[in-house]
Coordinates of C-alpha atoms and ligand atoms in Angstrom, one line a residue:
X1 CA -14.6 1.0 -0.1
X2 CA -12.8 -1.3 -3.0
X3 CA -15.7 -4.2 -2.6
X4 CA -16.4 -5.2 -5.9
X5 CA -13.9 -2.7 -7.3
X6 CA -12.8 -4.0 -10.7
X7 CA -8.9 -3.3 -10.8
X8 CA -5.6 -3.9 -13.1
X9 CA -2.7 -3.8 -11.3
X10 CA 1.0 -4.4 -13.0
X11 CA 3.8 -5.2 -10.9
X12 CA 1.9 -7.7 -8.9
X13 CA 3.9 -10.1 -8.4
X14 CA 6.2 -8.8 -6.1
X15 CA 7.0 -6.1 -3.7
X16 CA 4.6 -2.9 -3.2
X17 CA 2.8 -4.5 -5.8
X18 CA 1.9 -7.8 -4.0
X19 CA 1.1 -5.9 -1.2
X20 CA -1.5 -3.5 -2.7
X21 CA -3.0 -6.3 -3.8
X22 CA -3.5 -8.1 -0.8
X23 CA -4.9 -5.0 0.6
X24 CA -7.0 -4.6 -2.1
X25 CA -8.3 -8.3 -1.7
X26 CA -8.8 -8.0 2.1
X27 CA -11.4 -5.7 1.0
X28 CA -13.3 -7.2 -1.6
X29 CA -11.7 -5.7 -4.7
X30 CA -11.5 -8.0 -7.9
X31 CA -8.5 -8.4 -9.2
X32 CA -6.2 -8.5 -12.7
X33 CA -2.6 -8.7 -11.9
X34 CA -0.1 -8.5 -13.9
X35 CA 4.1 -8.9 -14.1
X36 CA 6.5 -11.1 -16.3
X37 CA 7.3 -13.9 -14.0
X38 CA 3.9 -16.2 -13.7
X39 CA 5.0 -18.5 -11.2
X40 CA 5.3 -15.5 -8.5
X41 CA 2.2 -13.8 -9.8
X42 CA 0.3 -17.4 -9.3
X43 CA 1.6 -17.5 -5.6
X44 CA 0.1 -13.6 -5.2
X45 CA -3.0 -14.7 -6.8
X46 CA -3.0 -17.6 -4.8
X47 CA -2.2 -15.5 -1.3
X48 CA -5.3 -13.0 -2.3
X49 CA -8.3 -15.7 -3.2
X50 CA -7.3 -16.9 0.3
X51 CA -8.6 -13.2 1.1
X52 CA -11.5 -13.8 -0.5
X53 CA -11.0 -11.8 -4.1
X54 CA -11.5 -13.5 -7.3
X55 CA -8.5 -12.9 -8.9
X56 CA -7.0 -13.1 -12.5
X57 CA -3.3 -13.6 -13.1
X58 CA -2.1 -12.7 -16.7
X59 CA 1.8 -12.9 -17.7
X60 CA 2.7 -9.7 -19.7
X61 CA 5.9 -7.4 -20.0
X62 CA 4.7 -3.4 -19.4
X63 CA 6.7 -2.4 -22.4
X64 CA 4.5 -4.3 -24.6
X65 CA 1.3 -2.8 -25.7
X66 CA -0.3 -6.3 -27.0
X67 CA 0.4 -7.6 -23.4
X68 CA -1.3 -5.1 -21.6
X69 CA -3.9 -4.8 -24.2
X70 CA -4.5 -9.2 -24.0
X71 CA -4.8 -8.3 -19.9
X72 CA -6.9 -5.4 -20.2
X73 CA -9.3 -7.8 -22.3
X74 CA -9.2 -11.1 -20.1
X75 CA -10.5 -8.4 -17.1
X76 CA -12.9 -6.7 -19.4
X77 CA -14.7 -10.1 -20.6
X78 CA -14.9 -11.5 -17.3
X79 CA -16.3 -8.4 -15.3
X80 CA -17.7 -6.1 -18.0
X81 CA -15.2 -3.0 -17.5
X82 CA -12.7 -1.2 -14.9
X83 CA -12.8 1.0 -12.7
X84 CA -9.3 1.1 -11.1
X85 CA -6.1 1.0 -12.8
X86 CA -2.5 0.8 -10.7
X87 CA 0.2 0.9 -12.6
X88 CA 3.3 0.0 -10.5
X89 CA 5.4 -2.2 -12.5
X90 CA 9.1 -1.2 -12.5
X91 CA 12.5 -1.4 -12.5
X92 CA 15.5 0.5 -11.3
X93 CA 19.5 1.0 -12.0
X94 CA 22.0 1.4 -10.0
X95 CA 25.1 2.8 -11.5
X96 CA 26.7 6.1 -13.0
X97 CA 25.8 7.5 -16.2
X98 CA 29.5 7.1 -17.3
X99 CA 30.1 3.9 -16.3
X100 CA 27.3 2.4 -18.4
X101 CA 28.3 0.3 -21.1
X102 CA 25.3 0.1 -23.6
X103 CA 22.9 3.2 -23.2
X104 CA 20.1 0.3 -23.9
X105 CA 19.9 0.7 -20.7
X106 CA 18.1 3.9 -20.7
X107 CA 15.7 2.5 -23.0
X108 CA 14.5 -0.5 -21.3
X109 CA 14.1 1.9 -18.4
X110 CA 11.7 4.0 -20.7
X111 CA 10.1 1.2 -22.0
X112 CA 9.2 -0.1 -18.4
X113 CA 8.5 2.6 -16.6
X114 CA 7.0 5.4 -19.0
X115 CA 5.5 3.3 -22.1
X116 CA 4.8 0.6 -19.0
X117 CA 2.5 3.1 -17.7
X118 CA 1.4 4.7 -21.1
X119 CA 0.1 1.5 -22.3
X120 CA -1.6 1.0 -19.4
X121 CA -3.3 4.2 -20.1
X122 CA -3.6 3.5 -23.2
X123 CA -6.0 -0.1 -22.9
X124 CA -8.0 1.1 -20.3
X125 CA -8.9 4.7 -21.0
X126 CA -12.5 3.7 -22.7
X127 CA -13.3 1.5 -19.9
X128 CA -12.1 4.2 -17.0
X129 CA -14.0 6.7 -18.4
X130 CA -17.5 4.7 -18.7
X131 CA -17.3 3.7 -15.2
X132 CA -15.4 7.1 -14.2
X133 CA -12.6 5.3 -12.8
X134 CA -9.3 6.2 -11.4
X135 CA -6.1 5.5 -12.7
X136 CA -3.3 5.3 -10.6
X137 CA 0.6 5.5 -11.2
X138 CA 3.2 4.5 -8.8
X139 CA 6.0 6.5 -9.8
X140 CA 8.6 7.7 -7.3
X141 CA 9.9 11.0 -5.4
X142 CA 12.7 10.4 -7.6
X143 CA 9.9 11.8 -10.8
X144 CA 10.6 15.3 -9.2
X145 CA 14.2 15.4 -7.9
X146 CA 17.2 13.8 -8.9
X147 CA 19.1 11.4 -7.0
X148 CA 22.9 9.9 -8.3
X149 CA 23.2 6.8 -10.1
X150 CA 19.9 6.7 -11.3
X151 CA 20.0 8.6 -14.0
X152 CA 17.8 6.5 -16.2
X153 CA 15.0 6.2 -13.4
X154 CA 14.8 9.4 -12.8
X155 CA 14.2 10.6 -16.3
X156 CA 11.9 7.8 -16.6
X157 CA 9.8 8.9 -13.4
X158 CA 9.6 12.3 -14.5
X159 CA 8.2 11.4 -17.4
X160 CA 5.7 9.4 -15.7
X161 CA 4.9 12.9 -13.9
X162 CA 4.8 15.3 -17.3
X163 CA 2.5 12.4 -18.5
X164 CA 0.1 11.9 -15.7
X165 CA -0.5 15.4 -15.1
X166 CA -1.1 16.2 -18.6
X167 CA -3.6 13.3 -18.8
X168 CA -5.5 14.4 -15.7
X169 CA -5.7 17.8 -17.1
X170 CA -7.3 16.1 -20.5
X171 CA -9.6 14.1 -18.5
X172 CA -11.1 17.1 -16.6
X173 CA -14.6 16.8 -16.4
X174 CA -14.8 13.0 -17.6
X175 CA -15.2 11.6 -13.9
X176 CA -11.8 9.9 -14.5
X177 CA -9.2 11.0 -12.1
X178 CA -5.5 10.5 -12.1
X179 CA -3.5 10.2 -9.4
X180 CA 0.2 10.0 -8.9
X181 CA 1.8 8.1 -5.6
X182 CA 5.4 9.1 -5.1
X183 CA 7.2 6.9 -2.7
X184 CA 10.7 7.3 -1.3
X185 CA 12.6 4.1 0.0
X186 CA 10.4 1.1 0.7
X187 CA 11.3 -1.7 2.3
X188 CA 10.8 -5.3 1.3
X189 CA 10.8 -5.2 -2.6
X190 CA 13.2 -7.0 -5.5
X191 CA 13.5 -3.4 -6.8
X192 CA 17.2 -3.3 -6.1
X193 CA 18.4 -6.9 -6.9
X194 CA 16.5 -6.2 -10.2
X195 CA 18.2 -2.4 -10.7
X196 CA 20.3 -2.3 -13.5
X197 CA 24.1 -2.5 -13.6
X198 CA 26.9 -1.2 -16.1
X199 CA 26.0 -3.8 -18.0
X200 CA 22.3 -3.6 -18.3
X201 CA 21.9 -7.0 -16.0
X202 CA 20.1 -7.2 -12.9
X203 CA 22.6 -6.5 -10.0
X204 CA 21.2 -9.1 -7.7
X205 CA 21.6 -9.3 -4.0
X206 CA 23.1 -6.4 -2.4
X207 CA 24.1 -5.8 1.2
X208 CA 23.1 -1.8 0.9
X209 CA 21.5 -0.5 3.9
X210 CA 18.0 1.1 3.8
X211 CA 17.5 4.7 4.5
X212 CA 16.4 5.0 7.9
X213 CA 13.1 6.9 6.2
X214 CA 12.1 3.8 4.4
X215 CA 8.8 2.7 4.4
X216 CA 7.6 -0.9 4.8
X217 CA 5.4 -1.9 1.9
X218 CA 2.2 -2.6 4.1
X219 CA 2.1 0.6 5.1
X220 CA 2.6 1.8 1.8
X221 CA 0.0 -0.2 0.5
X222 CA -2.3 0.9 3.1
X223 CA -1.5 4.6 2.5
X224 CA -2.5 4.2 -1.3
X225 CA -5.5 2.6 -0.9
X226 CA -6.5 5.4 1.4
X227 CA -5.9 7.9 -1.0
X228 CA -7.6 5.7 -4.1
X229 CA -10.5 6.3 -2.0
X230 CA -10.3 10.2 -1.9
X231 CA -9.2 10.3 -5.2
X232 CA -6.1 12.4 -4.3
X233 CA -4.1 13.4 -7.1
X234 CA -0.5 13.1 -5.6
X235 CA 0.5 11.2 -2.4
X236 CA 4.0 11.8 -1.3
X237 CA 5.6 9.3 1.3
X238 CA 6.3 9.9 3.8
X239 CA 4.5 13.0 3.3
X240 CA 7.5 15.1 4.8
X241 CA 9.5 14.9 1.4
X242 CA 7.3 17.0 -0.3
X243 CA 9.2 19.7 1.7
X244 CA 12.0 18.4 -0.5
X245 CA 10.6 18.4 -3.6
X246 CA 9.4 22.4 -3.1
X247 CA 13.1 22.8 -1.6
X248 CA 14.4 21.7 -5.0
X249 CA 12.1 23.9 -7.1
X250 CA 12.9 26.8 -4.7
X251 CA 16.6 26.1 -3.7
X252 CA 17.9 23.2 -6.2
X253 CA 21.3 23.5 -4.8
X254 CA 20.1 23.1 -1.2
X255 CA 18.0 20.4 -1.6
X256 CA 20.9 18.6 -3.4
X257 CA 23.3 18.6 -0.9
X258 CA 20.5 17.0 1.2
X259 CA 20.2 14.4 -1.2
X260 CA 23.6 13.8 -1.4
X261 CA 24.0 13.5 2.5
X262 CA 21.3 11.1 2.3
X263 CA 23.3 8.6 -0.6
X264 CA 26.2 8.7 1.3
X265 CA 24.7 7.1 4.4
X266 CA 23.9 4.4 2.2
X267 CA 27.3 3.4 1.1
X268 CA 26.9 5.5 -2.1
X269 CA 30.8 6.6 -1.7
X270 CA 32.1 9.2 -4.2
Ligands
LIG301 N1 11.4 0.1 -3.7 C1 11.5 1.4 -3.6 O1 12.3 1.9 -2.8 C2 10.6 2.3 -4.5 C3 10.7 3.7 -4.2 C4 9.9 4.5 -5.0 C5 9.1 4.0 -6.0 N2 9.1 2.7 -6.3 C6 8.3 2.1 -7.4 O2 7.4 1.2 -6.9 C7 7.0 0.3 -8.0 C8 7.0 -1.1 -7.5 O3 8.4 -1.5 -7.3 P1 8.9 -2.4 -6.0 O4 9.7 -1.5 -5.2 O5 7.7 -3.0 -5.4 O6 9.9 -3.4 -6.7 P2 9.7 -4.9 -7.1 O7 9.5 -5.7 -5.9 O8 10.9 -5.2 -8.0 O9 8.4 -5.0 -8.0 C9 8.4 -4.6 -9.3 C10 7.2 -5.3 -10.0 O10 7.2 -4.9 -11.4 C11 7.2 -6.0 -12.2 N3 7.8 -5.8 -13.4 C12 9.1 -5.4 -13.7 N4 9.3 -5.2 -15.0 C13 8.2 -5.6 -15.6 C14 7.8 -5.6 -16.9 N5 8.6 -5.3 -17.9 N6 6.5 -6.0 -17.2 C15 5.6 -6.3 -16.2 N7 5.9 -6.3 -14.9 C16 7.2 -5.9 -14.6 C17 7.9 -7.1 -11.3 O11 7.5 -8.4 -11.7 P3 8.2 -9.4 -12.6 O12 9.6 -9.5 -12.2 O13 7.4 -10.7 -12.4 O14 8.0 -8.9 -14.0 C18 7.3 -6.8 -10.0 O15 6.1 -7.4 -9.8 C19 8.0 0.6 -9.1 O16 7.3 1.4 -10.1 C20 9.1 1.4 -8.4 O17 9.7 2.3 -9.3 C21 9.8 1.8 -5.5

């Protein structure tokens, strides 16, 4: 069980984020969230010592190293070390690679999503491995096939998946595992009124349908925290698109035109 766990989590203060870490606070876990916006995170910290969990909120961007690094210390002075690390903050974009206007773009997805989950690495590692912890990334199916208009994400999730695996293979024999969750669509998170346009600004509201295989972020949340306990290394979801991602490494061109079907229900056109 997480009672007493002593975990970081970034992205916390919305979406699959927030919801891990109720789940996490329903059973006893204590927690260090972490996001940009400290008003939201407040209300999610608020929501979880309802729960029951004693909960620290600490305003930080990912792609800083001195944030995480201030976060990983408020935890580490108030409980004496880690044990879990989740790093799930991220963002997304949401337009062609030749229709961006400043390749910025690319970089603040980088900067986010792989050094976001690098530094988190990074500040914790001494503390993971004395209490031979587990450190989690949230990264998406998208880290192991492509999908259109998201160029930037998916480069950035893949190279959340190079680095992951090459950490875990580091850490072999340390008692620290790694373990990479790979969602597909979820449902009930900012992530697409905070993708990134042409422009390199937040698209806001959209009126795009979900994919009829989206997953709800409770269930997500609940599927993760299952797996945290067995210490898997990889948890695809829904676990039927791992058939797609050994399609792709089979049969690229087959599992493309799947992918492409899939875009187009969504209103993808072209
Ligand atoms: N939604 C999906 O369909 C889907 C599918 C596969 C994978 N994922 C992954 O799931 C993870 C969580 O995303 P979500 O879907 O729950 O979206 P979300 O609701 O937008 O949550 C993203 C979280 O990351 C935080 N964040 C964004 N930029 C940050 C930064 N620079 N520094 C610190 N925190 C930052 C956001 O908070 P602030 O705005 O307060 O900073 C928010 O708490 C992401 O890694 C995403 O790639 C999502």
């Amino acid at each position: 069980m997480m009672k007493d766990k002593r975990v970081l989590l970034t992205g916390a203060s919305s979406g699959l984020g927030a919801a891990l870490a109720y789940t996490l606070a329903q059973q006893g876990a204590r927690l260090a969230l972490f996001a940009t916006n400290l008003e939201r995170l407040e209300g999610v910290a608020e929501k979880c010592q309802e729960r029951g969990a004693e909960v620290l909120a600490h305003a930080g961007d990912v792609a800083e190293a001195s944030d995480v690094q201030a976060a990983v210390q408020r935890a580490v002075e108030a409980w004496n070390g880690i044990d879990v690390v989740i790093a799930n903050a991220g963002i997304s974009m949401w337009v062609r690679f030749e229709e961006v206007e400043d390749p910025a773009v690319f970089r603040r997805l980088m900067d986010v999503n792989y050094m976001g989950v690098v530094h988190a690495a990074y500040a914790t590692l001494p503390y993971l491995k004395d209490s031979r912890g587990l450190f989690v990334a949230v990264s998406s199916v998208q880290g192991k096939v492509p999908v259109p208009l998201h160029s930037g994400y998916v480069a950035s999730k893949h190279a959340v998946q190079g680095f992951c695996d090459t950490l875990r293979l580091e850490l072999l024999g340390t008692g620290v595992d790694v373990m990479v969750v790979l969602p597909h669509w979820l449902r009930g998170t900012n992530l697409r009124q905070s993708a990134l346009g042409k422009d390199g600004q937040a698209l806001g509201a959209t009126s795009r349908r979900h994919s009829s295989e989206s997953i709800t972020i409770e269930a997500a949340s609940q599927q993760i925290v299952q797996s945290m306990l067995k210490r898997s290394r990889q948890l695809v979801m829904p676990w039927k698109l791992k058939l797609l991602t050994a399609v792709y490494a089979l049969r690229p061109q087959w599992a493309e035109a799947v992918i492409r079907r899939a875009l187009r229900k969504q209103d993808l056109g072209k």
